[in-house]
Amino acid sequence: APKNLTAGNPAFDGSPQYSPDGRYIAYRVQTQPGYESDLFRLALYDRQRGTNRIVTEEFRNWIDAFQWTPDSKAVVFLAEVEGVTPLYRLDVASGAIAKVLEHAWIDQFALVGGGREVVFTSRSTGRPVEIYRAPIGAAGSARALTALNDALAAEVDIRPAEAMWVTARDGARIHVFIVKPHGFDPSKKYPLVLNVHGGPQQMWGDAFRGDWQVYPGAGYVVAFPNPRGSVGYGQDFTAAISGDYGGKVFDDLMAVTDALEALPYVDKARMGAMGWSFGGYMMNWFAGHTTRFRTLASMMGMFDNRSFYGATEELWFPEWDLKGTPWSSPLYEKFSPSAFVTSFRTPMLVITGERDYRVPYTQGLQLFTALQRQGIPSRLIVFPDAGHWPGWYEMALYYTAHLEWFQKYLGGGAPPWTTEQFLRNAVFDRETGARLPPRD
């Protein structure tokens, strides 16, 4: 008969793995029910004694994938730490944890060679993903096993990320990644785009991805901050955003903006901001609380917290982060961008998807209506088939629309086609991804 091995924990337990000798089951655990962004810990179930114990409570960053060593004496795990994802080794007997490999952004790994080596996929902002092999614990000794993206790297000036730390008003240190334009000239000044991540309990990392090169490729400096609420800087830093959506995180982002506009290569008269999901919410919050950006781009973001609550499929999220329901918590009104629409002044691009059940597309419609009825320059794009995470086809249009909008207000480079051309010509075959010839 089935037996509940974790009945004593009312929160999340998952990702179980037997130790090779069969004595233990290792698994990931959270301890706070209803809080999806609680610290992800590692726990062990002892099959001989029938007991559970958390073995990484002092390790205050999220644990992701993990694997037992063949001798069952240790667990090697991947964690999110200050913009990278190193590998750590946990000694089961002593509980000691040691970092054994750091290689920018490690996505997947597998222990080989009797647990003495690891094969892994890795990428960084300036380096597309490849497969590597390295001895455990030997810094700087990773060997590339593939060169699948060498041709791309030889053709495109793929820019790396540079890290900057900014001190917030209350003394907290905020980590920021900066990507400079392709063909960067330090004697010139460039427009800047501040990109606020979603989640909000997520982390921008030193990892190759499309948008970290698309906008620099069009001549923009792009900044990716990890303000309060981000993971990778200790669980207290992550938890600080809950119940404070427009508070310290906004102050952090304003401090980051102060530091960015002081950079000698940034044209502070041509700064914009963009964000998706919680980042979209923050663009909507920016609209009512600052006019320092020439334009904003809001994607899939909360606009009216009360109606958002009534339509989202994930009620436990707002009930934790906004501390209750709309009829029991004043935070829904306090931190609702819709309460500040009379302060909106900044031109805004609004993008949403009709199949978004996390932040329903009507949030974007309400935002666009508020902008239009006040005569604020704005544009609305609704993807009929996109959910909260648009597919590659929508992303191609998404980039096109952003470059077009940013060129209008910030003066960067134009996209290779207009939004209308993209839609009219079906630039890509949706099934195969092949580029199609223009039809006009």
Coordinates of C-alpha atoms in Angstrom, one line a residue:
A1 CA 0.0 0.0 0.0
P2 CA 1.2 3.6 -0.7
K3 CA 3.0 5.2 2.3
N4 CA 3.3 9.0 2.7
L5 CA 7.0 9.5 3.5
T6 CA 6.7 13.3 4.0
A7 CA 3.4 13.6 5.8
G8 CA 5.0 15.8 8.4
N9 CA 5.6 18.7 5.9
P10 CA 2.4 20.5 4.6
A11 CA 4.4 22.3 2.0
F12 CA 6.2 21.1 -1.2
D13 CA 8.2 17.9 -1.4
G14 CA 9.5 16.7 -4.8
S15 CA 12.2 15.5 -7.1
P16 CA 13.0 12.3 -5.2
Q17 CA 16.2 10.3 -6.0
Y18 CA 17.3 7.0 -4.3
S19 CA 20.9 6.8 -3.2
P20 CA 22.8 4.1 -5.1
D21 CA 23.1 2.0 -2.0
G22 CA 19.3 2.2 -1.4
R23 CA 19.5 3.7 2.1
Y24 CA 18.3 7.2 1.4
I25 CA 15.9 9.1 -0.7
A26 CA 17.1 12.7 -1.4
Y27 CA 14.5 15.3 -2.4
R28 CA 13.8 19.0 -2.6
V29 CA 11.6 20.6 0.1
Q30 CA 9.9 23.8 1.0
T31 CA 8.5 24.4 4.4
Q32 CA 6.0 27.3 4.0
P33 CA 2.6 26.1 2.6
G34 CA 1.1 28.4 -0.1
Y35 CA 4.4 30.2 -0.8
E36 CA 5.7 29.0 -4.2
S37 CA 9.0 31.1 -3.7
D38 CA 10.0 29.7 -0.4
L39 CA 13.6 28.4 -0.1
F40 CA 14.2 25.2 -2.0
R41 CA 16.2 23.0 0.3
L42 CA 17.6 19.4 0.1
A43 CA 16.3 16.8 2.5
L44 CA 17.1 13.1 3.1
Y45 CA 14.7 10.3 4.0
D46 CA 16.5 7.6 5.8
R47 CA 14.8 4.3 4.8
Q48 CA 16.4 2.3 7.7
R49 CA 15.3 4.7 10.4
G50 CA 12.2 6.1 8.7
T51 CA 13.2 9.7 9.4
N52 CA 13.4 12.9 7.4
R53 CA 15.9 15.7 7.8
I54 CA 16.7 18.9 5.9
V55 CA 20.4 18.9 5.2
T56 CA 20.9 22.4 3.6
E57 CA 19.0 24.8 5.8
E58 CA 22.1 27.0 6.2
F59 CA 22.5 27.2 2.4
R60 CA 20.2 30.1 1.8
N61 CA 19.9 30.0 -2.0
W62 CA 17.6 27.8 -4.1
I63 CA 18.7 24.3 -5.0
D64 CA 17.8 23.0 -8.4
A65 CA 18.9 19.7 -10.0
F66 CA 21.0 17.2 -8.0
Q67 CA 22.6 13.8 -8.4
W68 CA 24.1 11.2 -6.0
T69 CA 27.7 10.2 -6.2
P70 CA 28.1 6.5 -7.0
D71 CA 29.4 5.7 -3.5
S72 CA 26.2 7.3 -1.9
K73 CA 28.5 9.4 0.3
A74 CA 27.6 12.8 -1.3
V75 CA 25.1 14.7 -3.4
V76 CA 26.2 17.2 -6.1
F77 CA 23.6 19.9 -6.7
L78 CA 23.1 22.9 -8.9
A79 CA 22.1 26.2 -7.2
E80 CA 21.3 29.8 -8.3
V81 CA 23.8 32.1 -6.8
E82 CA 24.5 35.8 -7.7
G83 CA 23.7 35.5 -11.4
V84 CA 25.4 32.1 -12.1
T85 CA 24.6 28.5 -11.3
P86 CA 27.6 26.7 -9.7
L87 CA 27.8 23.0 -8.7
Y88 CA 28.1 22.2 -5.0
R89 CA 29.0 19.0 -3.2
L90 CA 27.1 18.0 0.0
D91 CA 28.9 15.4 2.2
V92 CA 26.1 13.3 3.7
A93 CA 27.9 12.3 6.9
S94 CA 29.1 15.7 7.9
G95 CA 26.6 18.0 6.2
A96 CA 29.5 20.1 4.8
I97 CA 28.9 21.9 1.5
A98 CA 31.6 23.0 -0.9
K99 CA 31.5 24.6 -4.3
V100 CA 33.1 22.2 -6.8
L101 CA 32.5 23.9 -10.2
E102 CA 31.6 27.3 -11.5
H103 CA 31.2 27.9 -15.3
A104 CA 28.8 30.8 -15.8
W105 CA 25.3 29.3 -16.4
I106 CA 25.2 25.6 -16.1
D107 CA 21.9 24.2 -17.4
Q108 CA 22.3 20.5 -17.0
F109 CA 24.9 18.1 -15.6
A110 CA 25.7 14.4 -15.2
L111 CA 28.4 12.9 -13.0
V112 CA 30.8 10.5 -14.9
G113 CA 34.0 8.7 -14.2
G114 CA 32.9 7.3 -10.9
G115 CA 31.7 10.7 -9.8
R116 CA 35.1 12.3 -10.2
E117 CA 34.1 14.2 -13.3
V118 CA 31.1 16.0 -14.6
V119 CA 29.7 16.5 -18.1
F120 CA 27.5 19.6 -18.4
T121 CA 25.9 22.2 -20.7
S122 CA 27.0 25.7 -20.1
R123 CA 26.5 29.2 -21.6
S124 CA 27.3 32.8 -20.7
T125 CA 26.0 36.0 -22.1
G126 CA 28.8 36.2 -24.6
R127 CA 29.0 32.5 -25.3
P128 CA 26.2 30.3 -26.7
V129 CA 25.6 26.9 -25.1
E130 CA 28.0 24.0 -25.6
I131 CA 28.8 20.7 -23.8
Y132 CA 31.8 20.5 -21.5
R133 CA 33.6 18.0 -19.3
A134 CA 35.6 18.8 -16.1
P135 CA 37.0 17.2 -13.1
I136 CA 35.0 17.8 -9.9
G137 CA 36.7 20.5 -7.9
A138 CA 39.3 21.5 -10.4
A139 CA 38.8 25.2 -11.2
G140 CA 39.4 26.4 -14.7
S141 CA 39.9 22.9 -16.2
A142 CA 36.7 22.5 -18.2
R143 CA 37.1 21.1 -21.7
A144 CA 34.6 21.8 -24.5
L145 CA 33.3 18.7 -26.1
T146 CA 31.2 20.5 -28.8
A147 CA 31.6 23.6 -31.0
L148 CA 28.1 23.8 -32.4
N149 CA 28.0 27.6 -32.2
D150 CA 31.4 28.5 -33.4
A151 CA 30.2 29.7 -36.8
L152 CA 27.6 32.0 -35.2
A153 CA 30.2 33.4 -32.7
A154 CA 32.5 34.1 -35.7
E155 CA 29.8 35.9 -37.6
V156 CA 28.2 38.0 -34.9
D157 CA 29.8 40.4 -32.3
I158 CA 28.2 38.6 -29.4
R159 CA 28.7 40.9 -26.4
P160 CA 29.5 39.5 -22.9
A161 CA 27.8 40.8 -19.8
E162 CA 29.7 43.1 -17.4
A163 CA 28.7 43.1 -13.7
M164 CA 28.0 46.2 -11.6
W165 CA 26.9 46.5 -7.9
V166 CA 24.8 49.4 -6.9
T167 CA 24.1 50.5 -3.3
A168 CA 20.4 51.0 -2.6
R169 CA 19.0 53.7 -0.3
D170 CA 18.9 51.4 2.7
G171 CA 22.4 50.0 2.0
A172 CA 21.4 46.8 0.2
R173 CA 23.7 45.8 -2.7
I174 CA 22.0 45.4 -6.0
H175 CA 23.6 43.3 -8.7
V176 CA 23.3 44.5 -12.3
F177 CA 24.4 42.9 -15.6
I178 CA 25.2 45.3 -18.4
V179 CA 25.5 44.4 -22.1
K180 CA 27.0 47.0 -24.4
P181 CA 26.1 47.4 -28.1
H182 CA 27.7 45.3 -30.8
G183 CA 30.7 47.2 -32.2
F184 CA 30.8 49.3 -29.0
D185 CA 32.8 52.5 -29.1
P186 CA 33.6 53.9 -25.6
S187 CA 33.8 57.5 -27.0
K188 CA 30.2 57.4 -28.0
K189 CA 27.0 57.7 -26.0
Y190 CA 24.2 55.2 -26.5
P191 CA 20.5 54.9 -25.6
L192 CA 19.8 52.6 -22.7
V193 CA 17.0 50.1 -22.0
L194 CA 16.5 48.9 -18.4
N195 CA 15.0 45.3 -18.5
V196 CA 13.2 44.2 -15.3
H197 CA 12.8 40.5 -14.9
G198 CA 9.6 38.6 -14.1
G199 CA 8.7 36.4 -11.2
P200 CA 9.3 38.5 -9.3
Q201 CA 11.2 35.7 -7.5
Q202 CA 13.6 35.0 -10.4
M203 CA 17.2 36.0 -11.3
W204 CA 18.8 37.5 -14.3
G205 CA 21.9 35.5 -14.9
D206 CA 25.1 35.4 -17.0
A207 CA 23.4 33.2 -19.7
F208 CA 23.2 33.5 -23.4
R209 CA 19.7 34.4 -24.6
G210 CA 18.2 36.2 -27.5
D211 CA 17.1 39.5 -26.0
W212 CA 20.5 40.0 -24.4
Q213 CA 21.9 40.3 -27.9
V214 CA 18.9 41.6 -30.0
Y215 CA 18.8 45.1 -28.4
P216 CA 22.6 45.5 -28.2
G217 CA 22.6 44.5 -31.8
A218 CA 20.4 47.5 -32.5
G219 CA 22.7 49.9 -30.7
Y220 CA 21.4 49.9 -27.2
V221 CA 23.1 49.5 -23.8
V222 CA 20.9 47.0 -21.9
A223 CA 20.9 46.7 -18.2
F224 CA 19.5 43.6 -16.3
P225 CA 19.1 44.3 -12.5
N226 CA 18.4 41.9 -9.7
P227 CA 16.5 44.0 -7.2
R228 CA 14.7 42.9 -4.0
G229 CA 12.7 39.8 -4.7
S230 CA 15.4 38.2 -6.9
V231 CA 16.7 34.8 -6.0
G232 CA 20.4 34.1 -5.7
Y233 CA 21.2 36.6 -3.0
G234 CA 19.9 34.8 0.1
Q235 CA 16.3 33.9 0.9
D236 CA 15.8 37.1 3.0
F237 CA 16.5 39.2 -0.1
T238 CA 14.0 37.1 -2.1
A239 CA 11.3 37.3 0.5
A240 CA 11.7 41.1 0.9
I241 CA 9.4 41.8 -2.0
S242 CA 6.3 39.9 -0.7
G243 CA 3.9 42.5 0.7
D244 CA 6.0 45.3 -0.8
Y245 CA 5.5 45.3 -4.5
G246 CA 6.0 49.0 -5.1
G247 CA 8.3 49.7 -2.2
K248 CA 12.0 48.7 -1.8
V249 CA 12.1 47.0 -5.3
F250 CA 11.1 50.3 -6.9
D251 CA 13.7 52.1 -4.8
D252 CA 16.3 49.6 -5.9
L253 CA 15.5 50.1 -9.5
M254 CA 15.7 53.9 -9.2
A255 CA 19.1 53.5 -7.5
V256 CA 20.2 51.3 -10.4
T257 CA 18.9 53.9 -12.9
D258 CA 20.9 56.6 -11.1
A259 CA 24.0 54.6 -11.5
L260 CA 23.3 53.7 -15.1
E261 CA 22.7 57.3 -16.2
A262 CA 26.1 58.3 -14.7
L263 CA 28.0 55.8 -17.0
P264 CA 30.0 57.8 -19.5
Y265 CA 28.7 55.9 -22.5
V266 CA 25.0 56.2 -21.6
D267 CA 22.9 59.0 -23.0
K268 CA 20.6 59.7 -20.0
A269 CA 18.3 61.7 -22.2
R270 CA 17.4 58.5 -24.1
M271 CA 16.6 55.9 -21.5
G272 CA 13.7 53.4 -21.8
A273 CA 12.5 50.5 -19.7
M274 CA 10.8 47.2 -20.4
G275 CA 9.6 44.2 -18.5
W276 CA 7.5 41.0 -18.8
S277 CA 5.2 39.5 -16.2
F278 CA 6.2 41.1 -12.9
G279 CA 8.5 43.2 -15.0
G280 CA 5.4 44.3 -16.9
Y281 CA 3.8 45.2 -13.6
M282 CA 6.8 47.3 -12.7
M283 CA 6.5 49.2 -16.0
N284 CA 2.9 49.9 -15.1
W285 CA 4.1 51.0 -11.6
F286 CA 6.9 53.2 -13.2
A287 CA 4.2 54.9 -15.3
G288 CA 2.5 56.2 -12.2
H289 CA 5.6 57.0 -10.2
T290 CA 8.4 58.3 -12.4
T291 CA 8.9 60.2 -15.7
R292 CA 12.6 59.7 -16.1
F293 CA 12.2 57.2 -18.9
R294 CA 11.3 58.4 -22.4
T295 CA 9.3 55.3 -23.1
L296 CA 8.1 52.0 -21.4
A297 CA 7.2 48.6 -22.8
S298 CA 4.9 46.4 -20.7
M299 CA 4.4 42.8 -21.5
M300 CA 1.9 40.4 -19.7
G301 CA 1.9 42.6 -16.6
M302 CA -0.6 43.2 -13.8
F303 CA -2.4 46.5 -14.0
D304 CA -5.4 46.3 -11.8
N305 CA -4.7 44.0 -8.8
R306 CA -8.4 43.4 -7.9
S307 CA -9.5 42.2 -11.3
F308 CA -6.2 40.3 -11.7
Y309 CA -7.0 38.3 -8.6
G310 CA -10.5 37.5 -9.9
A311 CA -9.2 36.0 -13.2
T312 CA -5.8 34.4 -12.6
E313 CA -5.5 30.6 -12.4
E314 CA -2.9 30.8 -9.6
L315 CA -4.6 32.2 -6.5
W316 CA -2.0 31.2 -4.0
F317 CA 0.5 33.6 -5.6
P318 CA -1.4 36.9 -5.0
E319 CA -2.7 35.6 -1.7
W320 CA 0.9 35.2 -0.4
D321 CA 2.5 38.2 -2.1
L322 CA -0.3 40.6 -1.5
K323 CA -1.1 39.1 1.9
G324 CA -4.7 38.0 1.5
T325 CA -7.6 38.5 -0.8
P326 CA -8.8 41.9 -2.3
W327 CA -11.5 42.1 0.4
S328 CA -9.1 41.3 3.3
S329 CA -5.8 43.0 2.3
P330 CA -5.3 46.7 1.5
L331 CA -2.2 45.9 -0.5
Y332 CA -4.3 45.2 -3.6
E333 CA -5.2 48.9 -3.7
K334 CA -2.0 50.2 -2.3
F335 CA 0.2 48.5 -5.0
S336 CA -2.2 48.6 -7.9
P337 CA -0.9 50.6 -10.9
S338 CA -4.5 51.3 -11.9
A339 CA -4.8 53.6 -8.8
F340 CA -2.2 56.0 -10.3
V341 CA -3.3 56.4 -13.9
T342 CA -3.8 60.1 -13.5
S343 CA 0.0 60.4 -13.1
F344 CA 0.7 58.5 -16.3
R345 CA 2.7 60.5 -18.8
T346 CA 5.1 58.2 -20.6
P347 CA 4.5 56.6 -24.0
M348 CA 4.0 52.9 -23.7
L349 CA 4.0 49.7 -25.8
V350 CA 1.6 47.1 -24.4
I351 CA 1.8 43.4 -25.4
T352 CA -0.4 40.6 -24.1
G353 CA -1.7 37.2 -25.1
E354 CA -5.3 36.0 -25.2
R355 CA -4.3 32.6 -23.8
D356 CA -2.5 34.0 -20.8
Y357 CA -4.2 32.6 -17.8
R358 CA -1.6 33.7 -15.3
V359 CA -2.0 37.5 -16.0
P360 CA -5.1 37.5 -18.2
Y361 CA -4.9 39.6 -21.3
T362 CA -7.7 41.9 -20.1
Q363 CA -5.0 43.5 -17.8
G364 CA -3.3 44.7 -20.9
L365 CA -6.6 45.9 -22.4
Q366 CA -7.4 47.9 -19.2
L367 CA -3.9 49.5 -19.3
F368 CA -4.2 50.4 -23.0
T369 CA -7.6 52.0 -22.4
A370 CA -6.2 54.1 -19.5
L371 CA -3.4 55.3 -21.7
Q372 CA -5.6 56.0 -24.7
R373 CA -8.3 57.9 -22.8
Q374 CA -5.7 60.2 -21.4
G375 CA -4.1 60.9 -24.8
I376 CA -0.8 59.2 -24.0
P377 CA 1.0 57.7 -27.0
S378 CA 0.6 54.0 -26.8
R379 CA 0.3 50.8 -28.9
L380 CA -1.4 47.5 -28.1
I381 CA -0.4 44.2 -29.6
V382 CA -2.5 41.1 -28.7
F383 CA -1.2 37.6 -29.6
P384 CA -4.3 35.5 -30.2
D385 CA -2.5 32.2 -29.5
A386 CA 0.1 33.1 -26.9
G387 CA 0.0 32.3 -23.2
H388 CA 2.0 33.9 -20.4
W389 CA 5.2 32.5 -22.1
P390 CA 5.0 33.3 -25.8
G391 CA 6.4 30.8 -28.3
W392 CA 9.4 31.5 -30.6
Y393 CA 7.1 32.9 -33.4
E394 CA 5.5 35.4 -31.1
M395 CA 9.0 36.3 -29.7
A396 CA 10.2 37.2 -33.2
L397 CA 7.3 39.6 -33.5
Y398 CA 7.8 40.8 -30.0
Y399 CA 11.4 41.8 -30.8
T400 CA 10.3 43.5 -34.0
A401 CA 7.7 45.5 -32.1
H402 CA 10.1 46.5 -29.4
L403 CA 12.9 47.6 -31.8
E404 CA 10.3 49.6 -33.8
W405 CA 9.0 51.3 -30.7
F406 CA 12.4 52.0 -29.1
Q407 CA 13.7 53.4 -32.4
K408 CA 10.8 55.9 -32.4
Y409 CA 11.5 57.2 -28.8
L410 CA 15.1 56.3 -28.2
G411 CA 16.7 56.5 -31.6
G412 CA 18.3 53.1 -31.8
G413 CA 18.5 50.8 -34.9
A414 CA 15.5 49.7 -36.9
P415 CA 14.3 46.1 -37.0
P416 CA 14.9 44.3 -40.4
W417 CA 11.2 44.5 -41.1
T418 CA 8.2 46.5 -39.6
T419 CA 5.6 44.9 -37.5
E420 CA 3.1 45.2 -40.4
Q421 CA 5.5 43.5 -42.8
F422 CA 6.1 40.7 -40.3
L423 CA 2.4 40.1 -40.0
R424 CA 1.6 40.6 -43.7
N425 CA 4.4 38.5 -45.1
A426 CA 4.6 35.7 -42.5
V427 CA 8.4 36.2 -42.3
F428 CA 8.9 32.8 -40.8
D429 CA 7.3 29.4 -41.4
R430 CA 5.6 28.8 -38.0
E431 CA 6.1 25.0 -38.2
T432 CA 9.7 24.8 -39.4
G433 CA 11.2 28.1 -38.5
A434 CA 12.5 28.6 -42.0
R435 CA 12.8 32.2 -43.3
L436 CA 10.2 32.8 -46.0
P437 CA 10.6 35.1 -49.0
P438 CA 8.7 38.4 -48.9
R439 CA 5.4 38.6 -50.7
D440 CA 5.6 42.2 -51.7

